[in-house]
Amino acid sequence: MEKMKVFVAGHRGLVGSATMLALKNHPDFEIVTRTHGELDLQDRAATRAFFMEHRPDHVVMCAAKVGGILANSKLPVEFLHDNLRIQLNVFDAAREARIDRMIFLGSSCIYPRGCPQPIKEEYLLTGPLEATNRPYALAKIAGVESCWASNRQYGTRYLAMMPTNMYGPGDNYHLEHSHVLPALIRRFHEAKVTAASSVVVWGSGRPRREFMYSSDLGDAIMFLLALPDERFAALTHPDVAPLINVGVGEDVTIREVAELVKATVGYQGELKFDATKPDGTPRKLLDVGRLAALGWKAKTQLAAGLQHAYEDFLKRHAA
Ligand SMILES: NC(=O)C1=CN([C@@H]2O[C@H](COP(=O)(O)OP(=O)(O)OC[C@H]3O[C@@H](n4cnc5c(N)ncnc54)[C@H](OP(=O)(O)O)[C@@H]3O)[C@@H](O)[C@H]2O)C=CC1
Ligand SMILES: C[C@H]1O[C@H](OP(=O)(O)OP(=O)(O)OC[C@H]2O[C@@H](n3cnc4c(=O)[nH]c(N)nc43)[C@H](O)[C@@H]2O)[C@@H](O)[C@@H](O)C1=O
């Protein structure tokens, strides 16, 4: 059987590297990658040339401008425009190169701030968005519509996956710009090393988040890539929004997860909540029934995932 050529865009990021790990030894796939330095997806002509030359059978679109709550709040123009530009270039090039299948990565923040929980795919565009990440969410919603419009107009099979908050090996551990878990892993670790008496946790500690270990997302992407054609086609039928949630099905408060990170790192001091920092959306627990009905479920428990993530942090940053 001929191998399926898959372009993993953003293969060195948190999600892209987990996707690479899941695909690596699969005999049915030939993987194509380009680093950001080799191919800037904001460069329209270069993106087009790459797609026309390589004509992959499938694209896994993990390349994006990504960051935590503060990065999103401070750089709204970049989070909107960079993501829109990358997406327009990739979707247009994919159309010209007649790419039939794509998995586009969105995020659970595309759903309305106040929507019922757990969040079903059909709640998209039923209410106002959370202000701290509205520009990013709007870019991602445009990506969902690009998938759907292309499926309707050109008969493609483009699917948008909406993952919950991710963490795992190779995460961004920047103290200001990263997501909550890598930031807390680093802050608790540094507090342990310096014997600091307390660690700052942003916001009130009351928001709830659902956290998924990145290798589980790699596994879910692999599962969808390997679905038989007719089952993948059912998810991308032009009459249905091509949207599928991916998460673990349960959430915790930020205070609870901070306590878990503290225990994982082995820090003995106190937590101090910084109310000057934004809480963001109060809750965004995904309904993962659609993916479960296909036969996929996340495997990694939060405590075990945090342990692996901390070990990875130690290896990369604290040697
Ligand atoms: N992390 C999370 O909690 C979540 C992530 N997601 C989604 O998953 C996807 C991947 O996120 P994640 O892996 O965390 O993000 P990362 O920031 O870890 O990785 C993003 C990747 O995209 C690459 N990239 C960025 N801009 C360009 C560009 N102009 N041209 C080429 N490559 C580019 C980056 O390369 P470089 O670093 O060299 O710039 C990097 O390899 C995103 O779509 C995100 O929305 C969804 C939900 C949660
Ligand atoms: C994946 C997702 O990620 C972002 O949305 P978010 O879920 O709000 O992400 P976050 O991880 O930054 O924060 C989660 C919660 O945690 C609290 N918190 C405590 N202490 C720290 C801390 O030290 N750093 C950070 N970043 N947050 C902290 C923080 O105040 C908030 O209440 C968007 O990019 C969005 O677009 C998106 O898709």
Coordinates of C-alpha atoms and ligand atoms in Angstrom, one line a residue:
M1 CA 0.0 0.0 0.0
E2 CA 1.2 3.5 -0.8
K3 CA 2.0 5.6 2.2
M4 CA -0.1 8.6 3.1
K5 CA 2.0 11.8 3.0
V6 CA 1.2 13.9 6.1
F7 CA 2.5 17.5 6.6
V8 CA 2.7 18.2 10.3
A9 CA 2.8 22.0 10.5
G10 CA 4.4 23.3 13.7
H11 CA 6.0 19.9 14.4
R12 CA 8.3 21.3 17.1
G13 CA 5.6 22.8 19.3
L14 CA 3.8 21.1 22.2
V15 CA 1.1 19.6 20.1
G16 CA 3.1 19.1 17.0
S17 CA 5.9 17.2 18.8
A18 CA 3.3 14.9 20.4
T19 CA 1.8 14.3 17.0
M20 CA 5.2 13.4 15.6
L21 CA 5.7 10.9 18.4
A22 CA 2.4 9.3 17.7
L23 CA 3.0 9.1 14.0
K24 CA 6.7 8.3 14.0
N25 CA 6.6 4.5 13.8
H26 CA 3.4 4.1 11.9
P27 CA 4.0 2.2 8.7
D28 CA 1.2 3.9 6.7
F29 CA 2.5 7.5 7.0
E30 CA 5.3 9.4 5.4
I31 CA 5.8 12.6 7.4
V32 CA 6.8 16.0 5.9
T33 CA 7.9 18.8 8.2
R34 CA 9.4 22.3 8.0
T35 CA 10.6 24.4 10.9
H36 CA 9.4 28.0 11.2
G37 CA 12.8 29.1 10.0
E38 CA 12.6 26.9 6.9
L39 CA 9.0 27.8 6.1
D40 CA 7.3 30.8 7.5
L41 CA 3.6 30.1 7.1
Q42 CA 2.9 33.8 7.2
D43 CA 4.7 34.1 3.9
R44 CA 2.0 33.5 1.3
A45 CA 4.3 32.8 -1.6
A46 CA 6.6 30.4 0.3
T47 CA 3.6 28.5 1.7
R48 CA 2.0 28.1 -1.7
A49 CA 5.3 27.0 -3.3
F50 CA 5.8 24.4 -0.5
F51 CA 2.3 22.9 -0.9
M52 CA 2.6 22.8 -4.7
E53 CA 5.9 21.1 -4.5
H54 CA 5.1 18.5 -1.9
R55 CA 1.3 18.0 -2.3
P56 CA 0.7 16.1 0.9
D57 CA -2.3 13.9 1.2
H58 CA -3.1 15.2 4.7
V59 CA -2.2 18.3 6.7
V60 CA -2.1 18.3 10.6
M61 CA -2.3 22.0 11.3
C62 CA -0.5 22.6 14.7
A63 CA 1.3 25.8 13.7
A64 CA -0.2 28.9 15.3
K65 CA 0.6 31.9 17.5
V66 CA -0.1 30.4 20.9
G67 CA 0.1 31.7 24.5
G68 CA -1.5 31.9 27.9
I69 CA -4.0 34.4 29.3
L70 CA -1.6 37.3 29.7
A71 CA 0.1 36.9 26.3
N72 CA -3.4 36.9 24.7
S73 CA -4.4 40.0 26.6
K74 CA -1.2 41.9 25.8
L75 CA -0.8 41.0 22.1
P76 CA -4.4 40.9 20.8
V77 CA -3.4 42.1 17.3
E78 CA -0.7 39.4 16.9
F79 CA -3.0 36.7 18.2
L80 CA -5.7 37.7 15.7
H81 CA -3.7 38.7 12.6
D82 CA -0.8 36.2 12.8
N83 CA -3.3 33.3 13.2
L84 CA -5.6 34.6 10.4
R85 CA -2.6 35.1 8.1
I86 CA -1.2 31.6 8.7
Q87 CA -4.6 30.0 8.3
L88 CA -5.5 31.9 5.1
N89 CA -2.1 31.0 3.6
V90 CA -2.5 27.3 4.5
F91 CA -6.1 27.0 3.5
D92 CA -5.5 28.8 0.1
A93 CA -2.4 26.8 -0.6
A94 CA -4.1 23.5 0.4
R95 CA -7.0 24.3 -2.0
E96 CA -4.6 25.1 -4.9
A97 CA -2.6 21.9 -4.3
R98 CA -5.9 20.0 -4.0
I99 CA -5.3 18.7 -0.5
D100 CA -8.2 16.5 0.4
R101 CA -7.8 16.0 4.1
M102 CA -6.8 18.3 7.0
I103 CA -7.0 18.3 10.8
F104 CA -7.0 21.9 11.9
L105 CA -6.2 22.5 15.6
G106 CA -8.5 25.1 17.3
S107 CA -9.1 25.5 21.1
S108 CA -11.8 25.2 23.6
C109 CA -11.8 29.0 24.0
I110 CA -13.8 29.3 20.8
Y111 CA -17.0 28.5 22.7
P112 CA -19.1 31.3 24.3
R113 CA -18.0 32.3 27.8
G114 CA -21.3 31.5 29.5
C115 CA -22.4 28.4 27.6
P116 CA -23.8 25.3 29.4
Q117 CA -21.2 22.8 30.7
P118 CA -20.0 20.4 29.5
I119 CA -19.6 22.2 26.2
K120 CA -21.1 20.5 23.2
E121 CA -19.8 21.2 19.7
E122 CA -23.1 22.7 18.7
Y123 CA -22.7 25.6 21.2
L124 CA -20.3 27.3 18.9
L125 CA -21.5 30.9 18.1
T126 CA -24.4 30.8 20.5
G127 CA -23.1 33.7 22.7
P128 CA -20.4 36.2 23.5
L129 CA -16.8 35.2 23.8
E130 CA -14.4 35.5 26.8
A131 CA -12.7 38.9 26.5
T132 CA -9.1 37.8 27.4
N133 CA -8.8 35.6 24.3
R134 CA -11.5 36.9 22.0
P135 CA -9.1 37.8 19.1
Y136 CA -7.5 34.4 19.2
A137 CA -10.8 32.6 19.5
L138 CA -12.2 34.6 16.5
A139 CA -9.2 33.6 14.4
K140 CA -9.8 29.9 15.4
I141 CA -13.5 30.3 14.6
A142 CA -12.6 31.6 11.2
G143 CA -10.5 28.4 10.8
V144 CA -13.5 26.2 11.6
E145 CA -15.5 28.1 9.0
S146 CA -12.6 27.7 6.5
C147 CA -12.8 23.9 7.0
W148 CA -16.6 23.9 6.7
A149 CA -16.7 26.3 3.7
S150 CA -14.1 24.2 1.9
N151 CA -16.0 21.0 2.6
R152 CA -19.2 22.6 1.1
Q153 CA -17.6 24.3 -1.9
Y154 CA -14.8 21.9 -2.8
G155 CA -15.8 18.6 -1.3
T156 CA -12.8 18.4 0.9
R157 CA -12.6 16.6 4.2
Y158 CA -11.3 19.2 6.6
L159 CA -11.9 18.6 10.3
A160 CA -11.4 21.1 13.2
M161 CA -10.3 19.6 16.5
M162 CA -11.0 21.6 19.6
P163 CA -8.6 20.5 22.4
T164 CA -8.9 21.6 26.0
N165 CA -5.9 23.2 27.9
M166 CA -2.8 21.1 27.1
Y167 CA 0.5 20.5 28.9
G168 CA 3.5 18.1 28.5
P169 CA 7.0 17.7 27.3
G170 CA 8.6 20.6 25.4
D171 CA 6.0 23.1 26.8
N172 CA 6.7 26.8 26.8
Y173 CA 7.9 27.6 30.4
H174 CA 8.0 31.4 30.0
L175 CA 6.8 32.9 33.3
E176 CA 4.6 35.6 31.8
H177 CA 3.6 34.3 28.3
S178 CA 3.0 30.6 28.9
H179 CA -0.1 28.7 30.0
V180 CA -0.8 28.0 33.7
L181 CA 0.8 24.6 34.2
P182 CA 4.2 25.2 32.7
A183 CA 4.3 28.6 34.5
L184 CA 3.5 26.9 37.8
I185 CA 5.9 24.0 37.3
R186 CA 8.7 26.5 36.8
R187 CA 7.6 28.9 39.6
F188 CA 7.2 26.1 42.2
H189 CA 10.5 24.5 41.1
E190 CA 12.4 27.8 41.4
A191 CA 10.8 28.5 44.8
K192 CA 11.9 25.0 46.0
V193 CA 15.5 25.6 44.8
T194 CA 15.7 29.1 46.4
A195 CA 13.7 28.0 49.6
A196 CA 11.2 30.9 48.9
S197 CA 8.4 31.1 51.5
S198 CA 5.6 31.5 49.0
V199 CA 4.6 31.1 45.3
V200 CA 2.3 33.5 43.4
V201 CA -0.6 32.0 41.6
W202 CA -2.5 34.4 39.3
G203 CA -6.2 35.3 39.8
S204 CA -8.6 34.0 42.4
G205 CA -7.8 30.3 42.1
R206 CA -11.5 29.7 41.5
P207 CA -11.7 29.2 37.7
R208 CA -11.9 25.6 36.5
R209 CA -9.8 24.2 33.7
E210 CA -9.7 20.8 32.1
F211 CA -6.1 19.7 31.5
M212 CA -4.9 17.1 28.9
Y213 CA -1.4 15.6 28.6
S214 CA 0.0 16.3 25.1
S215 CA 0.7 12.7 24.2
D216 CA -3.0 12.0 24.6
L217 CA -3.7 14.6 22.0
G218 CA -1.1 13.1 19.7
D219 CA -2.8 9.8 20.2
A220 CA -6.2 11.3 19.3
I221 CA -4.8 13.0 16.2
M222 CA -3.3 9.6 15.2
F223 CA -6.7 7.9 15.8
L224 CA -8.5 10.4 13.5
L225 CA -5.8 10.1 10.8
A226 CA -6.1 6.4 10.8
L227 CA -9.9 6.3 10.7
P228 CA -11.2 4.6 7.6
D229 CA -12.2 7.0 4.8
E230 CA -15.9 6.7 5.2
R231 CA -15.8 7.3 9.0
F232 CA -13.6 10.4 8.5
A233 CA -15.9 11.6 5.7
A234 CA -18.9 11.3 8.0
L235 CA -17.3 13.9 10.4
T236 CA -16.7 16.3 7.5
H237 CA -20.0 15.9 5.6
P238 CA -20.8 19.3 4.1
D239 CA -24.1 19.4 6.0
V240 CA -22.5 19.3 9.5
A241 CA -20.0 21.7 11.2
P242 CA -16.7 19.7 11.0
L243 CA -15.9 20.1 14.7
I244 CA -14.8 17.7 17.3
N245 CA -13.9 18.3 21.0
V246 CA -11.0 16.5 22.6
G247 CA -10.4 16.5 26.3
V248 CA -10.4 14.3 29.4
G249 CA -14.0 14.9 30.6
E250 CA -13.3 16.4 34.0
D251 CA -11.9 19.7 35.3
V252 CA -10.3 21.1 38.5
T253 CA -10.0 24.6 40.0
I254 CA -6.8 26.5 39.6
R255 CA -6.2 26.3 43.3
E256 CA -6.5 22.5 43.2
V257 CA -4.1 22.2 40.2
A258 CA -1.7 24.6 41.9
E259 CA -1.7 22.3 45.0
L260 CA -1.1 19.3 42.7
V261 CA 1.9 21.0 41.1
K262 CA 3.2 22.0 44.5
A263 CA 3.0 18.3 45.6
T264 CA 4.6 17.1 42.3
V265 CA 7.5 19.5 42.7
G266 CA 7.8 18.8 46.4
Y267 CA 7.6 22.4 47.5
Q268 CA 6.8 23.1 51.2
G269 CA 5.8 26.8 51.2
E270 CA 2.5 28.7 50.8
L271 CA 0.4 29.8 47.8
K272 CA -0.4 33.5 47.3
F273 CA -3.2 34.5 44.9
D274 CA -2.5 37.6 42.9
A275 CA -5.9 39.2 42.3
T276 CA -4.5 41.8 39.9
K277 CA -4.1 39.1 37.3
P278 CA -7.1 38.0 35.1
D279 CA -9.1 34.9 35.9
G280 CA -10.4 34.5 32.3
T281 CA -13.3 32.3 31.7
P282 CA -14.8 30.7 34.8
R283 CA -15.2 27.3 33.3
K284 CA -14.8 25.5 29.9
L285 CA -15.3 21.8 30.4
L286 CA -15.7 20.0 27.0
D287 CA -18.3 17.4 26.2
V288 CA -16.1 14.7 24.7
G289 CA -19.0 12.4 23.7
R290 CA -18.5 12.7 20.0
L291 CA -14.9 11.4 20.1
A292 CA -15.8 8.8 22.7
A293 CA -18.6 7.5 20.4
L294 CA -15.9 6.9 17.7
G295 CA -13.9 4.8 20.2
W296 CA -11.3 7.2 21.6
K297 CA -10.7 8.2 25.2
A298 CA -7.8 10.1 27.0
K299 CA -5.6 7.8 29.1
T300 CA -3.3 10.0 31.2
Q301 CA -4.4 11.0 34.8
L302 CA -3.5 14.5 35.8
A303 CA -1.2 13.5 38.6
A304 CA 0.8 11.1 36.4
G305 CA 0.9 13.7 33.5
L306 CA 2.2 16.3 35.9
Q307 CA 4.9 14.0 37.1
H308 CA 6.1 13.3 33.5
A309 CA 5.9 17.1 32.7
Y310 CA 8.0 18.0 35.7
E311 CA 10.6 15.3 34.8
D312 CA 10.7 16.8 31.3
F313 CA 11.1 20.3 32.8
L314 CA 14.0 19.1 35.0
K315 CA 15.7 17.5 32.0
R316 CA 15.5 20.5 29.7
H317 CA 15.7 23.4 32.0
A318 CA 17.2 22.5 35.4
A319 CA 20.1 20.3 34.5
Ligands
LIG1 N1 -1.1 24.6 24.3 C1 -2.4 24.5 24.6 O1 -2.8 24.5 25.8 C2 -3.4 24.3 23.5 C3 -3.1 24.4 22.1 N2 -4.1 24.3 21.2 C4 -3.8 24.4 19.8 O2 -2.9 23.5 19.3 C5 -2.0 24.1 18.3 C6 -0.6 24.0 18.7 O3 -0.4 24.6 19.9 P1 1.0 24.4 20.8 O4 1.7 23.2 20.2 O5 0.6 24.5 22.2 O6 1.8 25.7 20.4 P2 3.4 25.9 20.4 O7 3.6 27.4 20.5 O8 4.0 25.0 21.3 O9 3.7 25.5 18.9 C7 3.3 26.2 17.8 C8 4.2 25.8 16.6 O10 3.8 26.6 15.5 C9 5.0 27.1 14.9 N3 4.7 28.4 14.2 C10 4.2 29.5 14.8 N4 4.1 30.4 13.8 C11 4.6 29.9 12.7 C12 4.8 30.4 11.3 N5 4.4 31.6 11.0 N6 5.3 29.6 10.4 C13 5.6 28.3 10.7 N7 5.5 27.8 11.9 C14 5.0 28.6 12.9 C15 6.0 27.3 16.1 O11 7.3 27.4 15.6 P3 8.2 28.4 16.4 O12 8.1 28.0 17.9 O13 9.6 28.2 15.8 O14 7.7 29.8 16.2 C16 5.7 26.0 16.9 O15 6.4 24.9 16.4 C17 -2.5 25.6 18.1 O16 -3.4 25.7 17.1 C18 -3.3 25.8 19.4 O17 -4.3 26.7 19.2 C19 -5.4 24.1 21.5 C20 -5.8 24.1 22.8 C21 -4.8 24.2 23.9
LIG2 C1 -5.5 27.0 26.1 C2 -6.1 28.4 26.4 O1 -5.2 29.2 27.1 C3 -5.5 30.5 27.4 O2 -6.7 30.6 28.2 P1 -6.7 30.1 29.7 O3 -7.3 28.8 29.8 O4 -7.3 31.2 30.5 O5 -5.2 29.9 30.0 P2 -4.0 30.0 31.0 O6 -3.4 28.7 31.1 O7 -3.1 31.1 30.7 O8 -4.7 30.4 32.4 C4 -5.6 29.5 33.1 C5 -6.0 30.1 34.4 O9 -4.8 29.9 35.3 C6 -4.6 31.1 36.0 N1 -3.2 31.1 36.4 C7 -2.7 31.1 37.6 N2 -1.3 31.2 37.6 C8 -1.0 31.4 36.3 C9 0.3 31.6 35.7 O10 1.3 31.7 36.4 N3 0.3 31.7 34.4 C10 -0.9 31.6 33.6 N4 -0.8 31.6 32.2 N5 -2.1 31.4 34.2 C11 -2.1 31.3 35.5 C12 -5.1 32.2 35.1 O11 -5.3 33.4 35.8 C13 -6.3 31.5 34.5 O12 -7.4 31.7 35.4 C14 -5.8 31.2 26.1 O13 -4.6 31.3 25.4 C15 -6.9 30.6 25.3 O14 -7.0 31.2 24.1 C16 -6.6 29.1 25.2 O15 -6.9 28.5 24.2

